[in-house]
Coordinates of C-alpha atoms in Angstrom, one line a residue:
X1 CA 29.1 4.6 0.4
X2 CA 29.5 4.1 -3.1
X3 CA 27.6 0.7 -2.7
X4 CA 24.6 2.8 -1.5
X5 CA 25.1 4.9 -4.2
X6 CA 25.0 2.6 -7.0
X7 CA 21.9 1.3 -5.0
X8 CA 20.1 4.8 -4.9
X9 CA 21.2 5.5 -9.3
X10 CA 19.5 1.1 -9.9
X11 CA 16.5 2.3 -7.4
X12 CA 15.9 5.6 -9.8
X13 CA 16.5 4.1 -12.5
X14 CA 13.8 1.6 -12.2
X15 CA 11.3 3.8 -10.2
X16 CA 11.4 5.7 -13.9
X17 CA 11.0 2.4 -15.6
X18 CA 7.9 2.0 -13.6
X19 CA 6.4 5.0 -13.8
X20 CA 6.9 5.3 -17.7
X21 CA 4.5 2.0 -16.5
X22 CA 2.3 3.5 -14.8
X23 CA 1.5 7.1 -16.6
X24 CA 0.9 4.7 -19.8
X25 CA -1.4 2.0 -17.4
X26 CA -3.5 5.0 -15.9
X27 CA -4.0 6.9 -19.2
X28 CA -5.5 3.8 -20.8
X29 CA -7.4 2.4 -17.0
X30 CA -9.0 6.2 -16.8
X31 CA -10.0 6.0 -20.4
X32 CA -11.2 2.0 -20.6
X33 CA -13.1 2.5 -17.3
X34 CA -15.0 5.2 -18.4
X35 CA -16.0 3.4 -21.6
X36 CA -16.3 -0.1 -19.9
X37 CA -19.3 1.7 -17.0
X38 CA -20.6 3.0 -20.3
X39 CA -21.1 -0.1 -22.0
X40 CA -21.6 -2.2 -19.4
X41 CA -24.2 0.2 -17.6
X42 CA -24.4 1.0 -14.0
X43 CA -25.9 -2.2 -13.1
X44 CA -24.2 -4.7 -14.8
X45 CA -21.0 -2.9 -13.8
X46 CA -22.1 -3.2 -10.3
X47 CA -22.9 -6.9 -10.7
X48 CA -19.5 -7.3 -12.1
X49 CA -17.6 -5.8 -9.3
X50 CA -19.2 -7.4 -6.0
X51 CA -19.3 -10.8 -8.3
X52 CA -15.4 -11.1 -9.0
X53 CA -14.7 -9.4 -5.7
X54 CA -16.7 -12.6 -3.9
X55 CA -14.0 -14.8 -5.9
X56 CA -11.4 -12.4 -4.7
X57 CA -12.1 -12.4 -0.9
X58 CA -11.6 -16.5 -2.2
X59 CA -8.5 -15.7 -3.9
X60 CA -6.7 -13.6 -1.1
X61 CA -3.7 -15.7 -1.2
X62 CA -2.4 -14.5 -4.0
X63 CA -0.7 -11.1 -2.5
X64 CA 0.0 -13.5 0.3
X65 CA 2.2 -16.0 -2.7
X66 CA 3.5 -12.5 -3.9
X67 CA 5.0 -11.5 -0.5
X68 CA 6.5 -14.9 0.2
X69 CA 8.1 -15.0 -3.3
X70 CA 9.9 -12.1 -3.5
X71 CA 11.0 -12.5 0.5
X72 CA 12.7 -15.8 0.1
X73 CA 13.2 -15.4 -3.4
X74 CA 15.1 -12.3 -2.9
X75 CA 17.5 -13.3 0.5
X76 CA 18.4 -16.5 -2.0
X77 CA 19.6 -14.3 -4.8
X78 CA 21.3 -11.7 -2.0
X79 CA 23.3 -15.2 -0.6
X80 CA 24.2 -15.9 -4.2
X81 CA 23.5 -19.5 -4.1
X82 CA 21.9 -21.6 -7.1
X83 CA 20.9 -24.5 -5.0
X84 CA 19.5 -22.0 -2.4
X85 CA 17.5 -19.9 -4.7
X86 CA 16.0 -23.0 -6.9
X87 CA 15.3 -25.0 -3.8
X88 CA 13.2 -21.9 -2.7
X89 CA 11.5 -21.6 -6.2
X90 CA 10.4 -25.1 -5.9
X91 CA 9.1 -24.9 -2.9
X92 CA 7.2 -22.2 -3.5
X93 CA 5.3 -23.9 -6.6
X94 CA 5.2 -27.1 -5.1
X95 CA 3.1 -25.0 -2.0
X96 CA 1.1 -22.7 -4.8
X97 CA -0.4 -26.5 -6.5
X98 CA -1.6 -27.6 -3.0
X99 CA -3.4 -24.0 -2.4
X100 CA -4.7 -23.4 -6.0
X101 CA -6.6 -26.9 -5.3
X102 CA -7.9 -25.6 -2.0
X103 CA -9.1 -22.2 -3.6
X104 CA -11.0 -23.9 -6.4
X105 CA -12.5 -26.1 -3.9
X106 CA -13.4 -23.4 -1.2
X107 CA -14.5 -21.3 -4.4
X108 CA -16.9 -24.0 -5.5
X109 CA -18.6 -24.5 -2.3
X110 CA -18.7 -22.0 0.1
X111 CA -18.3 -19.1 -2.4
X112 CA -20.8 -20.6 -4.5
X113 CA -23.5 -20.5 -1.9
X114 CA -22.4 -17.1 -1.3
X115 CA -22.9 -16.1 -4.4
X116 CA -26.3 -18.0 -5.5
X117 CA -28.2 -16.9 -2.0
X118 CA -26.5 -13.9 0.1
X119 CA -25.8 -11.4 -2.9
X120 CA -28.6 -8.9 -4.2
X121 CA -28.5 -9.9 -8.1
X122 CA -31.6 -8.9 -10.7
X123 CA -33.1 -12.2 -11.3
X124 CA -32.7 -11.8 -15.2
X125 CA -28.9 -11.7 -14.6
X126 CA -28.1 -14.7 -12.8
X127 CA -26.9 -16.4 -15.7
X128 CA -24.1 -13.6 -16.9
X129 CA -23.4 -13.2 -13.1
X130 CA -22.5 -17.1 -12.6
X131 CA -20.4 -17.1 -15.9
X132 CA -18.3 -14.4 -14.5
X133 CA -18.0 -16.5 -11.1
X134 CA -16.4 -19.2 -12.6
X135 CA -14.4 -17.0 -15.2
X136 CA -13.3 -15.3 -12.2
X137 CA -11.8 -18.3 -10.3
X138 CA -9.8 -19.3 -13.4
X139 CA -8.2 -16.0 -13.9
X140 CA -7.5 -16.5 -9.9
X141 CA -5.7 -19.4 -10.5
X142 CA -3.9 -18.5 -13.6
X143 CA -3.1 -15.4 -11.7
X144 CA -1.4 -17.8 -8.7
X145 CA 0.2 -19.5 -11.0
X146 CA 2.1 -16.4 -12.5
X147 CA 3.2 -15.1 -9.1
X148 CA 6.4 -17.2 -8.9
X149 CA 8.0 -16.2 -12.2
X150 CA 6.9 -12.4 -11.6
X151 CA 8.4 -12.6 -8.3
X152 CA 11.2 -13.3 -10.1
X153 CA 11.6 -10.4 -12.5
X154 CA 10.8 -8.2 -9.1
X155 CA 13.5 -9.7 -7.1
X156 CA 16.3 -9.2 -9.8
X157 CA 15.3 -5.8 -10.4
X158 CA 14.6 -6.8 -13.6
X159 CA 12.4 -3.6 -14.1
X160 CA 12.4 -3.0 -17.8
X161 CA 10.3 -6.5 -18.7
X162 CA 7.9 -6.3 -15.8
X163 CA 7.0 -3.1 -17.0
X164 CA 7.1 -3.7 -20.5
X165 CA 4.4 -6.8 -20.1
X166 CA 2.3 -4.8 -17.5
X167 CA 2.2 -2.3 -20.7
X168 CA 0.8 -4.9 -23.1
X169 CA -1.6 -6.0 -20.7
X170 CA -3.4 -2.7 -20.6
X171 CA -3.5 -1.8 -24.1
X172 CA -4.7 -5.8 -24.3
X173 CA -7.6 -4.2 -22.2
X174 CA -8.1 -1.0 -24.1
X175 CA -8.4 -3.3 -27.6
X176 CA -11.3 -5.6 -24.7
X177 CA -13.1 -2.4 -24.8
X178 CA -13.1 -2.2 -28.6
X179 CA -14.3 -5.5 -29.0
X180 CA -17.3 -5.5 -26.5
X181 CA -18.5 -2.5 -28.9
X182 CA -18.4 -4.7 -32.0
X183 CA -19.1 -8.0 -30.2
X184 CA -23.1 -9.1 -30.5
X185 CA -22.9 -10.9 -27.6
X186 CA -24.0 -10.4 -24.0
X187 CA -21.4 -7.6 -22.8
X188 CA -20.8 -8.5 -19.2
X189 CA -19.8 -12.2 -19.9
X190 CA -17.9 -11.3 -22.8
X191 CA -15.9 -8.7 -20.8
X192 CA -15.2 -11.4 -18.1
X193 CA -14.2 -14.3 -20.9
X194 CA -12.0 -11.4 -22.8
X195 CA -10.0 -10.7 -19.0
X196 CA -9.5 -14.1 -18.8
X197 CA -7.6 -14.4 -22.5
X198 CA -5.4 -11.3 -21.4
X199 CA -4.7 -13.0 -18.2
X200 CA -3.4 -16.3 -19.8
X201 CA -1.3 -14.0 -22.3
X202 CA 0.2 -12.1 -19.2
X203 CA 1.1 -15.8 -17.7
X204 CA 2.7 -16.8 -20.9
X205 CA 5.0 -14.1 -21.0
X206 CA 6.1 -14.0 -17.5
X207 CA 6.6 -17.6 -17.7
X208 CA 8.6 -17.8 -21.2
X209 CA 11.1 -14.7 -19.8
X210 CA 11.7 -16.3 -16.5
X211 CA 12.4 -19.7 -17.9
X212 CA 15.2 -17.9 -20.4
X213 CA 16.7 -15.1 -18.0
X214 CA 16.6 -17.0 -14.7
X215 CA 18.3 -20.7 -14.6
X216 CA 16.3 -21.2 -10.8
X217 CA 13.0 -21.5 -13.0
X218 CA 14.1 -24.4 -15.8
X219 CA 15.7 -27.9 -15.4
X220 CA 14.8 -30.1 -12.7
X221 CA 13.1 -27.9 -9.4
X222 CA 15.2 -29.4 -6.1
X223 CA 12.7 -28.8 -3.5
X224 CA 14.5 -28.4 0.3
X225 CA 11.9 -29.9 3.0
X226 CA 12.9 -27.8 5.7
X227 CA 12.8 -24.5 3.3
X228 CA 8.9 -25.4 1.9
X229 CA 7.8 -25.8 5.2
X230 CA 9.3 -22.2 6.5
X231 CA 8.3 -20.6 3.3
X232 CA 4.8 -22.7 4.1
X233 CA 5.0 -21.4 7.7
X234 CA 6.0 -17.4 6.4
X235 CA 3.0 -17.9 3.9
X236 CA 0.4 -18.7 6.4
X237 CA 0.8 -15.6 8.3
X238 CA 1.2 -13.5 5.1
X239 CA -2.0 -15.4 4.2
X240 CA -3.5 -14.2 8.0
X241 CA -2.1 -10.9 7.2
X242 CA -3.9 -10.8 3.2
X243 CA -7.2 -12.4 4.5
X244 CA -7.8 -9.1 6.6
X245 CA -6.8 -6.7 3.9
X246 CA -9.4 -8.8 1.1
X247 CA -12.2 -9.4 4.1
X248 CA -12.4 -6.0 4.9
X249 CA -12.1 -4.4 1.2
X250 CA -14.9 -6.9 -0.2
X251 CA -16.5 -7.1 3.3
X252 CA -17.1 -3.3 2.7
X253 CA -18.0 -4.0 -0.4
X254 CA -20.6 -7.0 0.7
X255 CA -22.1 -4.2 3.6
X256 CA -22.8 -1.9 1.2
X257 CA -24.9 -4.1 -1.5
X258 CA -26.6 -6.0 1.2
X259 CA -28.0 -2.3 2.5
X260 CA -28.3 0.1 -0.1
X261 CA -28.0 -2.4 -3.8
X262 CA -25.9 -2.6 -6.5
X263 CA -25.9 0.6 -7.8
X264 CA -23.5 1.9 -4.3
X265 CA -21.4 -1.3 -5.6
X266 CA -21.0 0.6 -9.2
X267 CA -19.9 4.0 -6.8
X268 CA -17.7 1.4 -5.1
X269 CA -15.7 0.2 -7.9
X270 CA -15.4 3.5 -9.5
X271 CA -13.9 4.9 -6.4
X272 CA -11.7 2.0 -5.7
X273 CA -10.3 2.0 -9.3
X274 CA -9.2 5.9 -8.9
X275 CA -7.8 4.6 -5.6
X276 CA -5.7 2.4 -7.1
X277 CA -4.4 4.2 -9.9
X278 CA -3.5 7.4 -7.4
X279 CA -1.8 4.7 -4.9
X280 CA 0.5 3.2 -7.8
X281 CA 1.9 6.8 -8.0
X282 CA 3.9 5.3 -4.3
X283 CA 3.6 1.4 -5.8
X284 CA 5.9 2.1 -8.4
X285 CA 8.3 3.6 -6.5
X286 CA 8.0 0.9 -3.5
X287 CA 8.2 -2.3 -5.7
X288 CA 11.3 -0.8 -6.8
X289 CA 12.4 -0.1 -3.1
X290 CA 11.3 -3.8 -1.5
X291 CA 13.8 -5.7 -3.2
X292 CA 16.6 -3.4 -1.9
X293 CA 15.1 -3.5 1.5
X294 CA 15.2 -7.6 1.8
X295 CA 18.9 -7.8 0.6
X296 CA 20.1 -4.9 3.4
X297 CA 18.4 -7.0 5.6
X298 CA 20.1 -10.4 4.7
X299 CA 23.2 -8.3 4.6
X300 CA 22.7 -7.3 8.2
X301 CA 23.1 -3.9 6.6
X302 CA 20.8 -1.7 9.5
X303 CA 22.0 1.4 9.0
X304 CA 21.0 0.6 5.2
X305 CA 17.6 -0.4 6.0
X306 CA 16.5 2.3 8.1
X307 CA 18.0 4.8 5.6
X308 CA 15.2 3.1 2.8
X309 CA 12.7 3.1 5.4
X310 CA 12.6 7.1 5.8
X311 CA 12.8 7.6 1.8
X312 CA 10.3 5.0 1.7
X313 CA 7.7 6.3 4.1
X314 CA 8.6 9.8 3.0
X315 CA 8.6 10.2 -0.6
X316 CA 5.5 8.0 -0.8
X317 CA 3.5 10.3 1.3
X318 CA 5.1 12.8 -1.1
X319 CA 4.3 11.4 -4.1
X320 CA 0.5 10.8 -3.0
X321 CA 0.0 14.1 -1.3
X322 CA 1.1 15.9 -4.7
X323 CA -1.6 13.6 -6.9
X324 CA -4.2 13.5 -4.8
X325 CA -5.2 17.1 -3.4
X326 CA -5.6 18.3 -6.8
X327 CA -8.2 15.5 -7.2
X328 CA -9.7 16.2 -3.7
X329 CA -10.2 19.6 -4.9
X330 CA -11.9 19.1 -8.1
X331 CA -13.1 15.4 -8.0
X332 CA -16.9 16.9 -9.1
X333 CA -15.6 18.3 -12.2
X334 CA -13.4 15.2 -13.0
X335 CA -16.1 12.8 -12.4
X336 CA -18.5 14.6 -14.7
X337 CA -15.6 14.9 -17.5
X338 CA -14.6 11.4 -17.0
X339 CA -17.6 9.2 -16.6
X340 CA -20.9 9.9 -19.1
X341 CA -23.1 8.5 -15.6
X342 CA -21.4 9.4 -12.2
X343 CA -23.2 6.8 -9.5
X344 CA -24.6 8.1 -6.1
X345 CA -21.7 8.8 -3.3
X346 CA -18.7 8.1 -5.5
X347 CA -16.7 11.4 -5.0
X348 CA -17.5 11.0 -1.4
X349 CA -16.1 7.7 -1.3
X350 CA -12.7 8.7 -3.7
X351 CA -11.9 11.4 -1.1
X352 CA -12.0 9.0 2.0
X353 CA -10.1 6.5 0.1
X354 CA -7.5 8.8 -0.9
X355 CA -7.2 10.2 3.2
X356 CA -6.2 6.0 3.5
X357 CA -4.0 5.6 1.0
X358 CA -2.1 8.3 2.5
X359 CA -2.0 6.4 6.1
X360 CA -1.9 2.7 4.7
X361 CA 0.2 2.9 1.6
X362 CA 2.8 5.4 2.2
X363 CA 3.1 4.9 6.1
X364 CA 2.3 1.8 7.0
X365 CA 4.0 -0.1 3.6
X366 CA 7.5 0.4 4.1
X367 CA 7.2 -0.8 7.7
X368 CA 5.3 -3.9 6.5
X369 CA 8.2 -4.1 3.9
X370 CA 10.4 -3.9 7.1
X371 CA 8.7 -6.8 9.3
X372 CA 8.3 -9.0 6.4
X373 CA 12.1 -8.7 5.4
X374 CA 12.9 -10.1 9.4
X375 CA 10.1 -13.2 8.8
X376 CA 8.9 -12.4 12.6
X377 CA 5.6 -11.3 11.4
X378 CA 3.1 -13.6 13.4
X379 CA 2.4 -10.9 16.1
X380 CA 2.5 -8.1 13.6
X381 CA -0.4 -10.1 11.4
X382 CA -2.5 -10.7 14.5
X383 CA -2.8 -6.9 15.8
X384 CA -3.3 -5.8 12.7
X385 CA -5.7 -7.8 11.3
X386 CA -7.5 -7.9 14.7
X387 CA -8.0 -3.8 14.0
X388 CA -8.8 -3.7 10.0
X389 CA -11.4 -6.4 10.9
X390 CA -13.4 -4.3 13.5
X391 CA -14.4 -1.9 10.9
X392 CA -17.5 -4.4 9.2
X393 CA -18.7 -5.1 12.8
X394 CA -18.4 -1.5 13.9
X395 CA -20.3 0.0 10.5
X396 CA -22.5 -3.0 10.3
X397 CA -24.0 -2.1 14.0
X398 CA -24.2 1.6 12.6
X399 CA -26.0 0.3 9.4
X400 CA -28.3 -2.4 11.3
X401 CA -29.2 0.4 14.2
X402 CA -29.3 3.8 12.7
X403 CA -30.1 5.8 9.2
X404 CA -27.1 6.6 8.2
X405 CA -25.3 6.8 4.6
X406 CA -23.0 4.8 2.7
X407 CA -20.2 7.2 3.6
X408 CA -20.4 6.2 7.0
X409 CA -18.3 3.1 6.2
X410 CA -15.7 4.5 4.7
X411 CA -15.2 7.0 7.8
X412 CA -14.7 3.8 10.2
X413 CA -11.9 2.6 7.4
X414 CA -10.1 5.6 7.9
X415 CA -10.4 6.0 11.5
X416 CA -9.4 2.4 12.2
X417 CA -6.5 2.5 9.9
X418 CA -5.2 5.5 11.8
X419 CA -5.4 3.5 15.0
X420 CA -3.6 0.5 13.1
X421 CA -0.7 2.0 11.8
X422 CA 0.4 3.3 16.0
X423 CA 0.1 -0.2 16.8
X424 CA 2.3 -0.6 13.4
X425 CA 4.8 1.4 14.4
X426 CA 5.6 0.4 18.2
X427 CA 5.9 -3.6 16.6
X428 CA 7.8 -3.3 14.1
X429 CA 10.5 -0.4 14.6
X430 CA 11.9 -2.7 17.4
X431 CA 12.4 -5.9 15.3
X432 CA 14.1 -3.7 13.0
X433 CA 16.4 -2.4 15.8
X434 CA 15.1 1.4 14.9
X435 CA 14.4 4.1 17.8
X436 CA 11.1 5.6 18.0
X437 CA 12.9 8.7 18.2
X438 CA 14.6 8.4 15.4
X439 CA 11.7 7.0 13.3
X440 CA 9.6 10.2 14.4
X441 CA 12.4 12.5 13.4
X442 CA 13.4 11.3 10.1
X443 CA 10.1 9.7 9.0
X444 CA 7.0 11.4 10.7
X445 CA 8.5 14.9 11.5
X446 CA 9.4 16.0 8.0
X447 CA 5.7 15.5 7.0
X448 CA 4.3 17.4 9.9
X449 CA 6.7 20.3 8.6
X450 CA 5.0 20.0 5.3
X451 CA 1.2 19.3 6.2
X452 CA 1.5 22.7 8.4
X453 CA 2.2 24.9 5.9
X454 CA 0.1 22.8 2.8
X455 CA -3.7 22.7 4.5
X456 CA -4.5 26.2 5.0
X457 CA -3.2 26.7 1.2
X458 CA -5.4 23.8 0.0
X459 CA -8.7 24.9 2.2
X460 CA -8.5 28.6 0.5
X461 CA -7.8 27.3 -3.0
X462 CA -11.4 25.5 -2.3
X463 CA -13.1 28.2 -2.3
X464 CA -12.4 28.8 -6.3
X465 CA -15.4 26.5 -7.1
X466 CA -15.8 27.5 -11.0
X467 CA -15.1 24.2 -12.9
X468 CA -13.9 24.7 -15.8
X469 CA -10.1 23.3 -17.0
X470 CA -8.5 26.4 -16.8
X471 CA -9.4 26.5 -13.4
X472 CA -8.8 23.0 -12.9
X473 CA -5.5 23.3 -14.5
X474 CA -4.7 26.8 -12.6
X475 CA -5.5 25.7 -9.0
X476 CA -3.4 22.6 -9.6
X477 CA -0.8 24.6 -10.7
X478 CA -0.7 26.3 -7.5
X479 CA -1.1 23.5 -5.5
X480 CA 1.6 21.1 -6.9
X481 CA 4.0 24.2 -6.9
X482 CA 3.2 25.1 -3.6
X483 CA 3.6 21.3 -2.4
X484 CA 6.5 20.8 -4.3
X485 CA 8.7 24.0 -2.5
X486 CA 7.5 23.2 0.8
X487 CA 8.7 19.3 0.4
X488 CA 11.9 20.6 -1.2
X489 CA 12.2 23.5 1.9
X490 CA 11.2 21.8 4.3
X491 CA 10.5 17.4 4.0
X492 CA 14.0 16.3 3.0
X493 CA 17.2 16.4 4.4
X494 CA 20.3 18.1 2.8
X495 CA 21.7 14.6 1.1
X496 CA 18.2 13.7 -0.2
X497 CA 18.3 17.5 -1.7
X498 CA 21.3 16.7 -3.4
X499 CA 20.4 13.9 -4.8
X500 CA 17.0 15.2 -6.3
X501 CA 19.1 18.2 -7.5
X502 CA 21.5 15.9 -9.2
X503 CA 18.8 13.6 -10.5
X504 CA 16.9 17.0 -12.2
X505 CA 20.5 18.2 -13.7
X506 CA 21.5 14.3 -14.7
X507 CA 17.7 14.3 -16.5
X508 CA 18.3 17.8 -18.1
X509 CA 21.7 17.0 -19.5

């Protein structure tokens, strides 16, 4: 018990760290985006995003090197064995060499072609659109690269310095902003080349505090045969698993230039961006929970890993429910304050996104956590990708045989990934030796309580349509205080009170 609880005080402790993070990355990303659509203009933007998202859809293995790092990397450090946890560092660059050669190769080929004779692209911009290509695959690979040493700072709960650098990195990006203002050169390459600076910066420092703080990363790298080729046989599937999430995100993406142009691409990337920045809200707090999950796990600790499954699933559905109906309700009024030119469809788009980061991230995340922490994830990767990927046919046979808008994609998404997460659920809670009974009464239960009570309260506040911030700022108000008593009434149990309470007093004192 008091294990668990010195567990719980480390996991607040560093869910604050990273959302002093994240308040400080969103407050300069909201501000930098608004200025970078401005500068860059709704085409070039446009180009910008379809362009380094074709490099991504290349480049998908890096979230795959990500989740393979920190799941070996953190079992190694949970056994407490030096030769264990550098014979898995090793092995993991020695793998990362082999596939940053095959992504520079695949990326100079196939994604090449792609790029030269699929995409729609103003003939006049070809040039600046290649440069950011090629910019784009070096930033991949330097980005590769870093994924070993940051899964290391993740792992050891080393929260402080991971957020500290992800800090530098966007005001590094607020200063880009500045400079493409004062810079006489053509904007959209010099915004690429400037990413790719900050990128190498962010590798250097990542690098240069692993190598001090963590004696796995220096000296001689042992490399264990038999652990590279189960961390190479983990990483294919996680590679399975990441090729799904990037084909259908850029293949989305891809749909919608090929039908409606660039300018639905600019509404695109706006949308995505506030997608991300409202889904790091639950990001924060989860990268702080993973590491915790993977050691219960290597401890054969089940009682402990269902108990972070239910605060996982919970207070991210929480924490996104509370940001994002005050955007849902007013996302006209921020999109005109925000952005000087507001592209076609892009509050329609935000508002579906959000609806699936509420299933994806908060739901399905900490059971994707789970599955990945018992390496039994090849059947789990194949369902799942099998249903993310039959959203392009299903909205491509929409687009190819009916008149029907944009938004229609972004309906199938949400539809799908509502269909996804029940297959989700009924693989991976018996892996993890975790009743569906139980799972539905701690985890899925408590939110029903809240979502009862929290929609008719959210459909009458839209009827006060005035937009003005006082407004904005009242209906908010009500919202997040009426979210915030029902969740504290009614979506937590009597120990998760008392440690909120004693977290509020602790804070207070």
């Amino acid at each position: 018990m008091q294990k668990n609880q010195s567990n719980n005080s480390r996991l607040a402790k560093n869910t604050l760290l990273l959302y002093v993070r994240m308040f400080v990355m969103m407050g300069i990303s909201l501000f930098t985006s608004r200025l970078i659509l401005q500068t860059l203009g709704v085409r070039d933007f446009g180009i910008y995003n379809v362009v380094s998202g074709a490099i991504m859809t290349i480049g998908f293995i890096t979230s795959s090197f990500a989740s393979a790092s920190s799941r070996f990397i953190t079992i190694a450090i949970g056994k407490n064995n030096m030769d264990a946890m550098k014979a898995t560092f090793g092995g993991i660059m020695s793998i990362q060499c082999i596939l940053a050669i095959f992504i520079i190769l695949l990326a100079e080929t196939l994604g090449l072609w792609f790029v030269n004779y699929k995409l729609v692209i103003p003939s006049e911009r070809i040039y600046a659109a290649m440069f950011v290509y090629q910019i784009s695959i070096i930033t991949c690979i330097i980005n590769i690269i870093s994924i070993p040493y940051n899964a290391e700072i993740v792992a050891h709960e080393k929260m402080d310095a991971f957020a500290y650098i992800s800090i530098f990195d966007a005001i590094m990006k607020l200063l880009i902003v500045y400079m493409l203002y004062v810079l006489s050169f053509d904007k959209l390459t010099s915004y690429s080349f400037l990413l790719l600076i900050v990128q190498c910066i962010d590798f250097l420092f990542y690098f240069s505090y692993s190598f001090k703080k963590f004696p796995e990363t220096r000296g001689k790298i042992k490399i264990d045969k038999d652990l590279s080729k189960e961390v190479m046989k983990y990483t294919s599937w996680t590679l399975t698993g990441a090729l799904t999430n990037m084909t259908c995100n850029q293949g989305i993406n891809i749909l919608l230039n090929l039908f409606f142009g660039p300018a639905v691409n600019a509404a695109r990337g706006v949308a995505f961006q506030v997608q991300m920045v409202i889904q790091n809200f639950a990001n924060n707090f989860q990268t702080a929970l993973n590491p915790q999950i993977v050691k219960s796990f290597a401890a054969k600790d089940n009682n402990r890993m269902e108990e972070l499954l239910s605060i996982g699933t919970k207070f991210s559905f929480y924490m996104l429910l509370v940001i994002s109906l005050p955007v849902i309700l007013k996302i006209d009024f921020l999109l005109q304050v925000w952005l000087f030119e507001v592209p076609d469809y892009t509050s329609n788009f935000i508002i579906f996104l959000l609806l699936v980061n509420l299933v994806h991230c908060a739901l399905a995340n900490p059971l994707i956590f789970a599955i990945n922490a018992t390496g039994d994830i090849k059947i789990f990767q194949i369902v799942e990708g099998v249903c993310l990927l039959s959203i392009l046919p299903v909205a491509y046979l929409f687009y190819k045989f009916g008149d029907f808008s944009p938004n229609l994609v972004f309906l199938v998404y949400l539809i799908i990934e509502i269909i996804t997460q029940v297959a989700r659920v009924y693989i991976v809670l018996p892996k993890v030796k975790i009743k569906f009974s139980d799972y539905f009464r701690t985890n899925l239960l408590p939110l029903l309580y809240v979502l009862i009570p929290i929609v008719p309260i959210t459909l009458a506040l839209s009827y006060f349509n005035k937009d003005t911030w006082v407004n904005f700022f009242l209906l908010s108000s009500i919202e997040l205080l009426s979210v915030a008593v029902v969740i504290y009434s009614l979506g937590i149990t009597n120990n998760e009170r008392e440690f909120v309470k004693n977290k509020i007093n602790s804070f207070l004192k």
